[in-house]
Amino acid sequence: MIMVLPFIIALMAILFIMRGQAKTGLWLWVLLIGIYLGWCQYHMNDTLAITL
Amino acid sequence: MNQTLSPLMAALIVRWFNMASLLGVSLVLLIAFFYQFVMGELPCPLCLLQRVAFIMVGIGFLMNVRFGSTFMHYGLIVVSALAGTLSSGRQVLLHIVPGTDPYGSALFGLHFYTWSFISFMTILLAVGLIFMVENRVGDARSATAGGRLGLWAGALLLAIVFVNMASTFLECGLGACADNPTVYQLLGWLS
């Protein structure tokens, strides 16, 4: 998992939004949350030491 | 409230709410920088994911500030804040068992992942409250955009994300980060 990737996508999203390109910024946010959830799955697969 | 709040006043309240929230998200990330660069505490993978979630929330507020508020933009904020509760809640559960070592420093008695969880829940609460004002904006929608000050707030977020990108690259290289990072991997390889 490339941890720097979500920051690169976020940077691009903000740049496009600042330039007035809302639609591109929005699609990059969609990509960003997809990557975020994938990275969460990768980093959250240990068993928790709690009883639920 | 609906009978006393004019559309223009409601739009200005929404505008300043979004501006303040965008700056608030930037402040959270700046505090994280302080502990990283001044106190020497490197962020763990879950800590970095929480930063990403704060940035995603910031993108939603930036869209409100840049283009005027819409329910689509608030949707981004709510989904991002919920995503943030996922990683921060997970980290709270990792350390909630008595005797489990916490990660990083505490601020006012709570660790940063706990503050993250509280912050994401507060964002959700704040968006719920601002919806009550949004209801009155009506024809004054264009006044919810932030103008020149909004651009400066966006530039601050942009700079913060750039520094995060650079420091994460130095810490993790082009791979996954260590669970308990103690050194910047890339600086170690270069020396």
Tab-separated table of C-alpha atoms in Angstrom:
chain	number	residue	atom	x	y	z
A	1	MET	CA	0.000	0.000	0.000
A	2	ILE	CA	1.501	3.277	-1.098
A	3	MET	CA	0.744	5.533	1.877
A	4	VAL	CA	1.694	8.694	0.020
A	5	LEU	CA	-0.863	8.039	-2.755
A	6	PRO	CA	-3.959	9.455	-0.957
A	7	PHE	CA	-2.047	12.675	-0.233
A	8	ILE	CA	-1.106	13.000	-3.922
A	9	ILE	CA	-4.757	12.507	-4.955
A	10	ALA	CA	-5.914	14.998	-2.283
A	11	LEU	CA	-3.388	17.559	-3.506
A	12	MET	CA	-4.662	17.175	-7.068
A	13	ALA	CA	-8.301	17.447	-5.924
A	14	ILE	CA	-7.624	20.687	-4.038
A	15	LEU	CA	-5.665	22.131	-6.974
A	16	PHE	CA	-8.551	21.462	-9.367
A	17	ILE	CA	-11.103	22.901	-6.911
A	18	MET	CA	-8.977	26.027	-6.453
A	19	ARG	CA	-8.823	26.404	-10.248
A	20	GLY	CA	-12.620	26.276	-10.375
A	21	GLN	CA	-12.962	22.730	-11.776
A	22	ALA	CA	-15.551	21.359	-9.360
A	23	LYS	CA	-16.403	18.211	-11.306
A	24	THR	CA	-12.792	17.016	-11.562
A	25	GLY	CA	-12.283	17.798	-7.868
A	26	LEU	CA	-15.384	15.791	-7.024
A	27	TRP	CA	-14.262	12.731	-9.014
A	28	LEU	CA	-10.830	12.892	-7.410
A	29	TRP	CA	-12.554	12.936	-4.002
A	30	VAL	CA	-14.470	9.784	-5.047
A	31	LEU	CA	-11.159	8.168	-6.017
A	32	LEU	CA	-9.652	9.366	-2.733
A	33	ILE	CA	-12.321	7.798	-0.547
A	34	GLY	CA	-12.011	4.545	-2.513
A	35	ILE	CA	-8.263	4.480	-1.824
A	36	TYR	CA	-8.883	5.451	1.809
A	37	LEU	CA	-11.260	2.520	2.338
A	38	GLY	CA	-8.834	0.140	0.622
A	39	TRP	CA	-5.981	1.350	2.834
A	40	CYS	CA	-8.227	1.019	5.913
A	41	GLN	CA	-8.948	-2.592	4.991
A	42	TYR	CA	-5.190	-3.228	4.671
A	43	HIS	CA	-4.341	-1.660	8.033
A	44	MET	CA	-7.330	-2.895	10.044
A	45	ASN	CA	-7.277	-6.653	9.702
A	46	ASP	CA	-5.758	-7.635	13.062
A	47	THR	CA	-8.075	-9.099	15.674
A	48	LEU	CA	-8.941	-6.625	18.421
A	49	ALA	CA	-8.231	-7.657	22.021
A	50	ILE	CA	-11.749	-6.824	23.117
A	51	THR	CA	-15.047	-8.653	23.437
A	52	LEU	CA	-18.006	-7.113	21.651
B	1	MET	CA	-35.889	31.113	13.812
B	2	ASN	CA	-37.423	30.641	10.359
B	3	GLN	CA	-39.452	33.833	10.746
B	4	THR	CA	-36.569	36.085	11.824
B	5	LEU	CA	-33.586	34.919	9.781
B	6	SER	CA	-33.382	36.553	6.348
B	7	PRO	CA	-31.958	34.555	3.391
B	8	LEU	CA	-28.935	36.862	3.164
B	9	MET	CA	-28.179	36.573	6.876
B	10	ALA	CA	-28.563	32.786	6.657
B	11	ALA	CA	-26.185	32.737	3.659
B	12	LEU	CA	-23.585	34.756	5.583
B	13	ILE	CA	-23.844	32.440	8.588
B	14	VAL	CA	-23.362	29.439	6.271
B	15	ARG	CA	-20.435	31.173	4.556
B	16	TRP	CA	-18.604	31.880	7.810
B	17	PHE	CA	-19.414	28.424	9.173
B	18	ASN	CA	-17.781	26.796	6.145
B	19	MET	CA	-14.827	29.170	6.247
B	20	ALA	CA	-14.274	28.589	9.989
B	21	SER	CA	-14.642	24.833	9.541
B	22	LEU	CA	-12.093	24.814	6.712
B	23	LEU	CA	-9.656	26.748	8.897
B	24	GLY	CA	-10.492	24.441	11.830
B	25	VAL	CA	-9.558	21.365	9.788
B	26	SER	CA	-6.309	23.106	8.797
B	27	LEU	CA	-5.634	23.884	12.470
B	28	VAL	CA	-6.082	20.213	13.420
B	29	LEU	CA	-3.533	19.227	10.766
B	30	LEU	CA	-1.135	21.978	11.926
B	31	ILE	CA	-1.319	20.647	15.510
B	32	ALA	CA	-0.424	17.204	14.113
B	33	PHE	CA	2.556	18.841	12.360
B	34	PHE	CA	3.684	20.393	15.658
B	35	TYR	CA	3.800	16.989	17.337
B	36	GLN	CA	5.489	15.437	14.306
B	37	PHE	CA	8.169	18.030	13.584
B	38	VAL	CA	8.723	19.692	16.972
B	39	MET	CA	8.022	16.823	19.383
B	40	GLY	CA	9.467	14.183	17.026
B	41	GLU	CA	6.442	11.861	17.051
B	42	LEU	CA	6.113	10.124	13.704
B	43	PRO	CA	2.541	9.348	12.612
B	44	CYS	CA	1.504	5.685	12.429
B	45	PRO	CA	-0.469	4.319	9.422
B	46	LEU	CA	-3.827	4.814	11.182
B	47	CYS	CA	-2.753	8.334	12.213
B	48	LEU	CA	-1.982	9.111	8.546
B	49	LEU	CA	-5.361	7.713	7.505
B	50	GLN	CA	-7.027	10.036	10.015
B	51	ARG	CA	-5.134	12.940	8.455
B	52	VAL	CA	-6.414	11.837	5.040
B	53	ALA	CA	-9.968	11.805	6.431
B	54	PHE	CA	-9.538	15.341	7.816
B	55	ILE	CA	-8.265	16.432	4.380
B	56	MET	CA	-11.310	14.801	2.720
B	57	VAL	CA	-13.559	16.722	5.128
B	58	GLY	CA	-11.571	19.856	4.250
B	59	ILE	CA	-12.175	19.226	0.535
B	60	GLY	CA	-15.939	19.257	1.214
B	61	PHE	CA	-15.715	22.544	3.131
B	62	LEU	CA	-13.433	23.974	0.425
B	63	MET	CA	-16.023	23.144	-2.230
B	64	ASN	CA	-18.655	24.967	-0.172
B	65	VAL	CA	-16.334	27.947	0.237
B	66	ARG	CA	-15.199	27.984	-3.403
B	67	PHE	CA	-18.475	27.309	-5.238
B	68	GLY	CA	-21.179	28.014	-2.647
B	69	SER	CA	-22.860	25.465	-0.403
B	70	THR	CA	-24.801	22.549	-1.862
B	71	PHE	CA	-26.140	19.337	-0.363
B	72	MET	CA	-23.667	17.453	-2.573
B	73	HIS	CA	-20.744	19.196	-0.853
B	74	TYR	CA	-22.233	18.538	2.590
B	75	GLY	CA	-22.568	14.898	1.490
B	76	LEU	CA	-18.804	14.829	0.907
B	77	ILE	CA	-18.225	16.213	4.397
B	78	VAL	CA	-20.567	13.736	6.112
B	79	VAL	CA	-19.189	10.693	4.251
B	80	SER	CA	-15.606	11.850	4.919
B	81	ALA	CA	-16.292	12.405	8.619
B	82	LEU	CA	-17.895	8.946	8.867
B	83	ALA	CA	-14.824	7.503	7.126
B	84	GLY	CA	-12.714	9.322	9.716
B	85	THR	CA	-14.627	7.720	12.587
B	86	LEU	CA	-13.716	4.351	11.017
B	87	SER	CA	-9.943	4.795	11.387
B	88	SER	CA	-10.009	6.808	14.617
B	89	GLY	CA	-12.589	4.488	16.210
B	90	ARG	CA	-10.494	1.499	15.231
B	91	GLN	CA	-7.434	3.031	16.911
B	92	VAL	CA	-9.416	3.854	20.057
B	93	LEU	CA	-10.513	0.195	20.214
B	94	LEU	CA	-6.898	-0.955	19.708
B	95	HIS	CA	-5.809	0.886	22.839
B	96	ILE	CA	-8.963	0.793	24.937
B	97	VAL	CA	-8.097	-2.353	26.885
B	98	PRO	CA	-6.477	-1.465	30.250
B	99	GLY	CA	-2.772	-2.239	30.147
B	100	THR	CA	-2.507	-1.677	26.402
B	101	ASP	CA	0.188	0.869	25.585
B	102	PRO	CA	-1.263	3.997	23.963
B	103	TYR	CA	0.293	5.533	20.849
B	104	GLY	CA	1.822	8.997	21.018
B	105	SER	CA	1.283	11.881	23.413
B	106	ALA	CA	-1.874	12.875	25.220
B	107	LEU	CA	-3.427	16.319	24.986
B	108	PHE	CA	-5.643	17.338	27.927
B	109	GLY	CA	-5.655	13.700	29.008
B	110	LEU	CA	-6.813	12.234	25.698
B	111	HIS	CA	-4.681	10.749	22.930
B	112	PHE	CA	-4.886	12.129	19.422
B	113	TYR	CA	-6.895	9.256	17.975
B	114	THR	CA	-9.526	9.913	20.661
B	115	TRP	CA	-9.481	13.625	19.798
B	116	SER	CA	-9.842	12.632	16.129
B	117	PHE	CA	-12.917	10.556	16.892
B	118	ILE	CA	-14.432	13.421	18.911
B	119	SER	CA	-13.581	15.874	16.110
B	120	PHE	CA	-15.257	13.774	13.408
B	121	MET	CA	-18.368	13.390	15.565
B	122	THR	CA	-18.340	17.163	16.199
B	123	ILE	CA	-18.142	17.802	12.442
B	124	LEU	CA	-21.203	15.588	11.922
B	125	LEU	CA	-23.043	17.455	14.699
B	126	ALA	CA	-22.054	20.852	13.268
B	127	VAL	CA	-23.246	19.909	9.761
B	128	GLY	CA	-26.549	18.766	11.259
B	129	LEU	CA	-26.925	22.145	12.989
B	130	ILE	CA	-25.986	24.205	9.920
B	131	PHE	CA	-28.648	22.366	7.907
B	132	MET	CA	-31.187	24.203	10.072
B	133	VAL	CA	-29.758	27.489	8.791
B	134	GLU	CA	-29.286	26.209	5.214
B	135	ASN	CA	-33.042	25.776	5.091
B	136	ARG	CA	-33.385	29.583	5.039
B	137	VAL	CA	-30.739	30.447	2.433
B	138	GLY	CA	-33.062	30.221	-0.573
B	139	ASP	CA	-32.261	32.769	-3.293
B	140	ALA	CA	-29.138	34.052	-1.517
B	141	ARG	CA	-27.218	30.835	-2.356
B	142	SER	CA	-24.463	32.725	-4.223
B	143	ALA	CA	-23.585	34.632	-1.016
B	144	THR	CA	-22.476	31.368	0.624
B	145	ALA	CA	-19.269	31.302	-1.489
B	146	GLY	CA	-16.202	32.628	0.331
B	147	GLY	CA	-14.535	34.981	-2.177
B	148	ARG	CA	-10.876	35.975	-1.793
B	149	LEU	CA	-10.641	34.854	1.865
B	150	GLY	CA	-11.909	31.446	0.804
B	151	LEU	CA	-9.090	31.187	-1.727
B	152	TRP	CA	-6.536	31.941	0.995
B	153	ALA	CA	-8.100	29.307	3.269
B	154	GLY	CA	-7.910	26.845	0.361
B	155	ALA	CA	-4.269	27.775	-0.272
B	156	LEU	CA	-3.477	27.024	3.389
B	157	LEU	CA	-5.072	23.563	3.086
B	158	LEU	CA	-3.173	23.005	-0.153
B	159	ALA	CA	0.148	23.855	1.538
B	160	ILE	CA	-0.651	21.571	4.483
B	161	VAL	CA	-1.499	18.666	2.150
B	162	PHE	CA	1.745	19.253	0.230
B	163	VAL	CA	3.819	19.079	3.439
B	164	ASN	CA	1.896	15.956	4.488
B	165	MET	CA	2.631	14.382	1.113
B	166	ALA	CA	6.349	15.185	1.361
B	167	SER	CA	6.715	14.006	4.971
B	168	THR	CA	4.758	10.797	4.291
B	169	PHE	CA	7.018	10.108	1.301
B	170	LEU	CA	10.079	10.586	3.514
B	171	GLU	CA	8.569	8.434	6.264
B	172	CYS	CA	7.195	5.572	4.189
B	173	GLY	CA	8.809	5.836	0.753
B	174	LEU	CA	6.647	4.254	-1.943
B	175	GLY	CA	5.267	1.526	0.299
B	176	ALA	CA	3.286	0.933	3.472
B	177	CYS	CA	4.434	2.595	6.702
B	178	ALA	CA	5.762	0.684	9.707
B	179	ASP	CA	3.148	0.105	12.436
B	180	ASN	CA	5.309	1.935	14.983
B	181	PRO	CA	7.550	4.200	12.912
B	182	THR	CA	10.647	5.616	14.611
B	183	VAL	CA	12.621	6.945	11.616
B	184	TYR	CA	11.979	8.487	8.221
B	185	GLN	CA	12.669	5.445	6.027
B	186	LEU	CA	13.812	7.424	3.015
B	187	LEU	CA	16.263	9.520	5.037
B	188	GLY	CA	17.695	6.267	6.421
B	189	TRP	CA	18.230	4.866	2.934
B	190	LEU	CA	19.893	8.071	1.751
B	191	SER	CA	22.362	8.279	4.663
